[in-house]
Structures are given as C-alpha cells and as structure tokens.
C-alpha cells in the first residue's frame, strides 16, 4: 500500500491463499472500438498538427532571420559605401586646405598631386601634421640650397681666383686707399 502515495496501485493480495483472483474481461462492441480508435487517431493527429505548426512557425522564424540577416548585410554595405564617400569628400576638403596652408607658408613651388596624396589623410589632425612636416622639409631643403649657393667658390677676376683676406690682414694694411678697397671687397667680415 506504500505505492498508493506515489500514485500507483499494486494488486491487493489476500491472506487467503485458497481464494481465486477473478478477473473480469471486458468486451467491446465494434462501435466502441471505433470510437476509441477515432479518439486515439484524433489525438495523434492533433499532436502531429501541433508539431507541424510549431515546425512551420520555427521555419518562418528562421526564414525571417535570414531576411533580417540579408537586411543587416545590405545595411552594412550601405554604411561602408557611405563611409567611403565621406572619406573621399574629406580628402578633397583636406586637399584644398593643404593647398591653402602651403600658399600661406610662402612656398610657391608647384606641388604634384602625388605629393599631396601622401600628405592628405581622412583626419584633419594627421593631415595638418603631414602638411607641417612637408613644409618643414621644403624649408630645410631650400635652406640647404641657399647655403650651398652661398658657400660656392670665390668669384674670380680675369679667371684667377681672388685671395680672401682675414680681418686682421686687412687692418694691417698701412695704405688707406688699399685698406678701404680690401674692406669693400670683404665687407661681410665687418658686419
């Protein structure tokens, strides 16, 4: 009887071993069997229909997810195209700004587009840094050229090089006219 608490019922045994268990056999008519089978078939059909409906709902959800994924991909492509267009626009704006800055720095040299393409980026800060680096480079280069030109050899008179004199040598000249001429020829020593 302990099993009754668990929801199952065991056969009840009697203390009398001589007592016989009488089992009653129930007989069904064809009509009752048909009703039982119809109930079971109906229940099975309803269960299968519910499973089919659940599967169709899941398939629709998956199809919708695929559509959403397609939409997400299309949105991602559109965003990339927009970002590329914005980057191109920024580059054009930066190119114009760099040309203006270079003109303000007094550099009159014609700058090739390839040089500008190395300077210009999508971000204003890095473009400005690159522009300043290029201006510094060009100024340094111009200074090197100036120094090289000024450093050149002493001009010659009648093909013979002119002897350069030091300030002490010029001041040591006793003749006033010759000393003044030497000072005029080497005026940078007295500035």
PDB file of C-alpha atoms in Angstrom:
ATOM      1  CA  UNK A   1       0.000   0.000   0.000  1.00  0.00           C
ATOM      2  CA  UNK A   2       3.004   2.267   0.148  1.00  0.00           C
ATOM      3  CA  UNK A   3       2.839   2.694  -3.605  1.00  0.00           C
ATOM      4  CA  UNK A   4      -0.556   4.403  -3.357  1.00  0.00           C
ATOM      5  CA  UNK A   5       1.200   7.525  -2.118  1.00  0.00           C
ATOM      6  CA  UNK A   6       3.350   7.577  -5.304  1.00  0.00           C
ATOM      7  CA  UNK A   7       0.264   7.397  -7.499  1.00  0.00           C
ATOM      8  CA  UNK A   8       0.475   3.690  -8.380  1.00  0.00           C
ATOM      9  CA  UNK A   9      -1.650   0.911  -7.086  1.00  0.00           C
ATOM     10  CA  UNK A  10      -0.407  -2.646  -6.618  1.00  0.00           C
ATOM     11  CA  UNK A  11      -2.629  -5.643  -6.595  1.00  0.00           C
ATOM     12  CA  UNK A  12      -4.131  -6.305  -3.258  1.00  0.00           C
ATOM     13  CA  UNK A  13      -3.280  -9.758  -2.050  1.00  0.00           C
ATOM     14  CA  UNK A  14      -5.478 -11.554   0.296  1.00  0.00           C
ATOM     15  CA  UNK A  15      -4.310 -13.600   3.211  1.00  0.00           C
ATOM     16  CA  UNK A  16      -6.292 -16.495   1.976  1.00  0.00           C
ATOM     17  CA  UNK A  17      -4.150 -18.478  -0.441  1.00  0.00           C
ATOM     18  CA  UNK A  18      -7.120 -20.544  -1.468  1.00  0.00           C
ATOM     19  CA  UNK A  19      -9.056 -17.587  -2.788  1.00  0.00           C
ATOM     20  CA  UNK A  20      -9.020 -17.207  -6.500  1.00  0.00           C
ATOM     21  CA  UNK A  21      -8.469 -13.940  -8.338  1.00  0.00           C
ATOM     22  CA  UNK A  22     -11.360 -13.321 -10.541  1.00  0.00           C
ATOM     23  CA  UNK A  23     -10.542 -11.076 -13.424  1.00  0.00           C
ATOM     24  CA  UNK A  24     -13.337  -9.709 -15.372  1.00  0.00           C
ATOM     25  CA  UNK A  25     -12.776  -9.427 -19.071  1.00  0.00           C
ATOM     26  CA  UNK A  26     -14.452  -6.513 -20.696  1.00  0.00           C
ATOM     27  CA  UNK A  27     -15.684  -6.942 -24.191  1.00  0.00           C
ATOM     28  CA  UNK A  28     -16.140  -4.050 -26.598  1.00  0.00           C
ATOM     29  CA  UNK A  29     -18.528  -3.698 -29.402  1.00  0.00           C
ATOM     30  CA  UNK A  30     -17.317  -2.610 -32.832  1.00  0.00           C
ATOM     31  CA  UNK A  31     -18.820   0.786 -32.268  1.00  0.00           C
ATOM     32  CA  UNK A  32     -16.902   1.272 -29.013  1.00  0.00           C
ATOM     33  CA  UNK A  33     -13.652   0.127 -30.619  1.00  0.00           C
ATOM     34  CA  UNK A  34     -14.209   2.565 -33.489  1.00  0.00           C
ATOM     35  CA  UNK A  35     -14.771   5.417 -31.009  1.00  0.00           C
ATOM     36  CA  UNK A  36     -11.613   4.529 -29.063  1.00  0.00           C
ATOM     37  CA  UNK A  37      -9.562   4.300 -32.260  1.00  0.00           C
ATOM     38  CA  UNK A  38     -11.026   7.569 -33.542  1.00  0.00           C
ATOM     39  CA  UNK A  39     -10.174   9.289 -30.259  1.00  0.00           C
ATOM     40  CA  UNK A  40      -6.612   7.974 -30.384  1.00  0.00           C
ATOM     41  CA  UNK A  41      -6.188   8.830 -34.070  1.00  0.00           C
ATOM     42  CA  UNK A  42      -7.718  12.286 -33.451  1.00  0.00           C
ATOM     43  CA  UNK A  43      -5.359  12.857 -30.518  1.00  0.00           C
ATOM     44  CA  UNK A  44      -2.380  11.697 -32.597  1.00  0.00           C
ATOM     45  CA  UNK A  45      -3.460  13.946 -35.492  1.00  0.00           C
ATOM     46  CA  UNK A  46      -3.828  16.935 -33.168  1.00  0.00           C
ATOM     47  CA  UNK A  47      -0.386  16.241 -31.697  1.00  0.00           C
ATOM     48  CA  UNK A  48       1.148  15.945 -35.182  1.00  0.00           C
ATOM     49  CA  UNK A  49      -0.661  19.082 -36.361  1.00  0.00           C
ATOM     50  CA  UNK A  50       0.700  20.944 -33.345  1.00  0.00           C
ATOM     51  CA  UNK A  51       4.207  19.677 -34.134  1.00  0.00           C
ATOM     52  CA  UNK A  52       3.795  20.682 -37.805  1.00  0.00           C
ATOM     53  CA  UNK A  53       2.529  24.130 -36.802  1.00  0.00           C
ATOM     54  CA  UNK A  54       5.421  24.542 -34.395  1.00  0.00           C
ATOM     55  CA  UNK A  55       7.881  23.467 -37.113  1.00  0.00           C
ATOM     56  CA  UNK A  56       6.275  25.875 -39.602  1.00  0.00           C
ATOM     57  CA  UNK A  57       6.487  28.687 -37.071  1.00  0.00           C
ATOM     58  CA  UNK A  58      10.148  27.876 -36.470  1.00  0.00           C
ATOM     59  CA  UNK A  59      10.818  27.691 -40.223  1.00  0.00           C
ATOM     60  CA  UNK A  60       9.133  31.069 -40.690  1.00  0.00           C
ATOM     61  CA  UNK A  61      11.223  32.452 -37.844  1.00  0.00           C
ATOM     62  CA  UNK A  62      14.386  31.067 -39.460  1.00  0.00           C
ATOM     63  CA  UNK A  63      13.337  32.456 -42.826  1.00  0.00           C
ATOM     64  CA  UNK A  64      12.683  35.783 -41.169  1.00  0.00           C
ATOM     65  CA  UNK A  65      16.087  35.640 -39.505  1.00  0.00           C
ATOM     66  CA  UNK A  66      17.665  35.017 -42.900  1.00  0.00           C
ATOM     67  CA  UNK A  67      15.760  38.009 -44.272  1.00  0.00           C
ATOM     68  CA  UNK A  68      16.911  40.070 -41.312  1.00  0.00           C
ATOM     69  CA  UNK A  69      20.456  38.868 -41.879  1.00  0.00           C
ATOM     70  CA  UNK A  70      20.140  39.864 -45.531  1.00  0.00           C
ATOM     71  CA  UNK A  71      18.854  43.261 -44.463  1.00  0.00           C
ATOM     72  CA  UNK A  72      21.701  43.585 -41.951  1.00  0.00           C
ATOM     73  CA  UNK A  73      24.196  42.758 -44.706  1.00  0.00           C
ATOM     74  CA  UNK A  74      22.622  45.292 -47.078  1.00  0.00           C
ATOM     75  CA  UNK A  75      22.688  47.885 -44.292  1.00  0.00           C
ATOM     76  CA  UNK A  76      26.338  47.104 -43.602  1.00  0.00           C
ATOM     77  CA  UNK A  77      27.184  47.518 -47.314  1.00  0.00           C
ATOM     78  CA  UNK A  78      25.323  50.836 -47.438  1.00  0.00           C
ATOM     79  CA  UNK A  79      27.212  52.052 -44.361  1.00  0.00           C
ATOM     80  CA  UNK A  80      30.540  51.087 -45.924  1.00  0.00           C
ATOM     81  CA  UNK A  81      29.640  52.946 -49.124  1.00  0.00           C
ATOM     82  CA  UNK A  82      28.617  55.992 -47.083  1.00  0.00           C
ATOM     83  CA  UNK A  83      31.873  55.900 -45.102  1.00  0.00           C
ATOM     84  CA  UNK A  84      33.894  55.627 -48.317  1.00  0.00           C
ATOM     85  CA  UNK A  85      32.014  58.581 -49.823  1.00  0.00           C
ATOM     86  CA  UNK A  86      32.577  60.632 -46.662  1.00  0.00           C
ATOM     87  CA  UNK A  87      36.278  59.722 -46.675  1.00  0.00           C
ATOM     88  CA  UNK A  88      36.575  60.806 -50.306  1.00  0.00           C
ATOM     89  CA  UNK A  89      34.832  64.091 -49.526  1.00  0.00           C
ATOM     90  CA  UNK A  90      37.143  64.651 -46.540  1.00  0.00           C
ATOM     91  CA  UNK A  91      40.168  64.014 -48.746  1.00  0.00           C
ATOM     92  CA  UNK A  92      39.012  66.638 -51.255  1.00  0.00           C
ATOM     93  CA  UNK A  93      38.383  69.122 -48.453  1.00  0.00           C
ATOM     94  CA  UNK A  94      41.773  68.347 -46.920  1.00  0.00           C
ATOM     95  CA  UNK A  95      43.493  68.760 -50.302  1.00  0.00           C
ATOM     96  CA  UNK A  96      42.016  72.221 -50.671  1.00  0.00           C
ATOM     97  CA  UNK A  97      43.025  73.126 -47.110  1.00  0.00           C
ATOM     98  CA  UNK A  98      46.583  71.840 -47.609  1.00  0.00           C
ATOM     99  CA  UNK A  99      46.983  73.883 -50.787  1.00  0.00           C
ATOM    100  CA  UNK A 100      45.780  76.954 -48.891  1.00  0.00           C
ATOM    101  CA  UNK A 101      48.197  76.307 -45.982  1.00  0.00           C
ATOM    102  CA  UNK A 102      51.112  75.775 -48.344  1.00  0.00           C
ATOM    103  CA  UNK A 103      50.330  79.047 -50.127  1.00  0.00           C
ATOM    104  CA  UNK A 104      50.176  80.816 -46.732  1.00  0.00           C
ATOM    105  CA  UNK A 105      53.633  79.466 -45.833  1.00  0.00           C
ATOM    106  CA  UNK A 106      55.044  81.233 -48.868  1.00  0.00           C
ATOM    107  CA  UNK A 107      56.015  78.150 -50.809  1.00  0.00           C
ATOM    108  CA  UNK A 108      55.397  78.964 -54.440  1.00  0.00           C
ATOM    109  CA  UNK A 109      56.651  75.724 -55.925  1.00  0.00           C
ATOM    110  CA  UNK A 110      54.141  73.747 -57.930  1.00  0.00           C
ATOM    111  CA  UNK A 111      53.320  70.667 -55.830  1.00  0.00           C
ATOM    112  CA  UNK A 112      52.450  67.496 -57.615  1.00  0.00           C
ATOM    113  CA  UNK A 113      49.237  65.640 -56.828  1.00  0.00           C
ATOM    114  CA  UNK A 114      51.234  62.584 -55.832  1.00  0.00           C
ATOM    115  CA  UNK A 115      52.952  64.579 -53.095  1.00  0.00           C
ATOM    116  CA  UNK A 116      49.594  65.888 -51.914  1.00  0.00           C
ATOM    117  CA  UNK A 117      48.158  62.382 -51.868  1.00  0.00           C
ATOM    118  CA  UNK A 118      50.929  61.418 -49.443  1.00  0.00           C
ATOM    119  CA  UNK A 119      50.111  64.391 -47.218  1.00  0.00           C
ATOM    120  CA  UNK A 120      46.323  64.223 -47.174  1.00  0.00           C
ATOM    121  CA  UNK A 121      44.505  61.768 -44.922  1.00  0.00           C
ATOM    122  CA  UNK A 122      40.885  61.407 -43.808  1.00  0.00           C
ATOM    123  CA  UNK A 123      41.556  63.104 -40.475  1.00  0.00           C
ATOM    124  CA  UNK A 124      42.266  66.817 -40.161  1.00  0.00           C
ATOM    125  CA  UNK A 125      44.851  66.395 -37.378  1.00  0.00           C
ATOM    126  CA  UNK A 126      47.049  63.938 -39.250  1.00  0.00           C
ATOM    127  CA  UNK A 127      46.697  65.928 -42.492  1.00  0.00           C
ATOM    128  CA  UNK A 128      47.835  69.070 -40.682  1.00  0.00           C
ATOM    129  CA  UNK A 129      50.800  67.202 -39.150  1.00  0.00           C
ATOM    130  CA  UNK A 130      51.772  65.804 -42.567  1.00  0.00           C
ATOM    131  CA  UNK A 131      51.428  69.258 -44.134  1.00  0.00           C
ATOM    132  CA  UNK A 132      53.650  70.810 -41.464  1.00  0.00           C
ATOM    133  CA  UNK A 133      56.228  68.047 -41.945  1.00  0.00           C
ATOM    134  CA  UNK A 134      56.244  68.664 -45.685  1.00  0.00           C
ATOM    135  CA  UNK A 135      56.611  72.449 -45.190  1.00  0.00           C
ATOM    136  CA  UNK A 136      59.480  71.865 -42.736  1.00  0.00           C
ATOM    137  CA  UNK A 137      61.146  69.541 -45.219  1.00  0.00           C
ATOM    138  CA  UNK A 138      60.786  72.031 -48.078  1.00  0.00           C
ATOM    139  CA  UNK A 139      62.105  74.890 -45.922  1.00  0.00           C
ATOM    140  CA  UNK A 140      65.072  72.765 -44.852  1.00  0.00           C
ATOM    141  CA  UNK A 141      65.728  71.821 -48.459  1.00  0.00           C
ATOM    142  CA  UNK A 142      65.558  75.472 -49.560  1.00  0.00           C
ATOM    143  CA  UNK A 143      67.959  76.434 -46.748  1.00  0.00           C
ATOM    144  CA  UNK A 144      70.384  73.716 -47.847  1.00  0.00           C
ATOM    145  CA  UNK A 145      70.248  75.072 -51.401  1.00  0.00           C
ATOM    146  CA  UNK A 146      70.827  78.652 -50.160  1.00  0.00           C
ATOM    147  CA  UNK A 147      73.754  77.518 -48.044  1.00  0.00           C
ATOM    148  CA  UNK A 148      75.224  75.608 -50.974  1.00  0.00           C
ATOM    149  CA  UNK A 149      74.916  78.608 -53.282  1.00  0.00           C
ATOM    150  CA  UNK A 150      76.438  80.957 -50.732  1.00  0.00           C
ATOM    151  CA  UNK A 151      79.193  78.521 -49.891  1.00  0.00           C
ATOM    152  CA  UNK A 152      80.313  78.339 -53.508  1.00  0.00           C
ATOM    153  CA  UNK A 153      83.818  79.169 -54.656  1.00  0.00           C
ATOM    154  CA  UNK A 154      85.114  82.705 -54.536  1.00  0.00           C
ATOM    155  CA  UNK A 155      84.420  84.612 -57.717  1.00  0.00           C
ATOM    156  CA  UNK A 156      87.424  85.050 -59.927  1.00  0.00           C
ATOM    157  CA  UNK A 157      88.758  88.165 -61.651  1.00  0.00           C
ATOM    158  CA  UNK A 158      90.135  87.520 -65.089  1.00  0.00           C
ATOM    159  CA  UNK A 159      89.998  83.804 -64.467  1.00  0.00           C
ATOM    160  CA  UNK A 160      92.336  83.835 -61.449  1.00  0.00           C
ATOM    161  CA  UNK A 161      90.847  83.230 -58.007  1.00  0.00           C
ATOM    162  CA  UNK A 162      90.825  86.225 -55.695  1.00  0.00           C
ATOM    163  CA  UNK A 163      92.717  85.752 -52.475  1.00  0.00           C
ATOM    164  CA  UNK A 164      90.456  86.095 -49.439  1.00  0.00           C
ATOM    165  CA  UNK A 165      91.827  88.024 -46.512  1.00  0.00           C
ATOM    166  CA  UNK A 166      91.130  87.944 -42.820  1.00  0.00           C
ATOM    167  CA  UNK A 167      90.039  90.976 -40.849  1.00  0.00           C
ATOM    168  CA  UNK A 168      93.481  91.230 -39.181  1.00  0.00           C
ATOM    169  CA  UNK A 169      95.260  91.187 -42.555  1.00  0.00           C
ATOM    170  CA  UNK A 170      93.025  93.967 -43.887  1.00  0.00           C
ATOM    171  CA  UNK A 171      93.546  96.121 -40.791  1.00  0.00           C
ATOM    172  CA  UNK A 172      97.286  95.581 -41.085  1.00  0.00           C
ATOM    173  CA  UNK A 173      97.368  97.357 -44.494  1.00  0.00           C
ATOM    174  CA  UNK A 174      99.058 100.752 -43.988  1.00  0.00           C
ATOM    175  CA  UNK A 175      97.902 102.417 -47.185  1.00  0.00           C
ATOM    176  CA  UNK A 176      94.444 103.912 -46.515  1.00  0.00           C
ATOM    177  CA  UNK A 177      93.182 103.558 -50.109  1.00  0.00           C
ATOM    178  CA  UNK A 178      94.189  99.888 -50.374  1.00  0.00           C
ATOM    179  CA  UNK A 179      92.777  99.157 -46.913  1.00  0.00           C
ATOM    180  CA  UNK A 180      89.401 100.738 -47.867  1.00  0.00           C
ATOM    181  CA  UNK A 181      89.331  98.751 -51.127  1.00  0.00           C
ATOM    182  CA  UNK A 182      90.040  95.474 -49.201  1.00  0.00           C
ATOM    183  CA  UNK A 183      87.286  96.329 -46.699  1.00  0.00           C
ATOM    184  CA  UNK A 184      84.828  96.912 -49.575  1.00  0.00           C
ATOM    185  CA  UNK A 185      85.807  93.595 -51.195  1.00  0.00           C
ATOM    186  CA  UNK A 186      85.369  91.713 -47.906  1.00  0.00           C
ATOM    187  CA  UNK A 187      82.544  93.712 -46.315  1.00  0.00           C
ATOM    188  CA  UNK A 188      80.933  90.622 -44.710  1.00  0.00           C
ATOM    189  CA  UNK A 189      83.920  90.389 -42.352  1.00  0.00           C
ATOM    190  CA  UNK A 190      82.989  93.790 -40.915  1.00  0.00           C
ATOM    191  CA  UNK A 191      79.263  93.348 -40.431  1.00  0.00           C
TER     192      UNK A 191
END
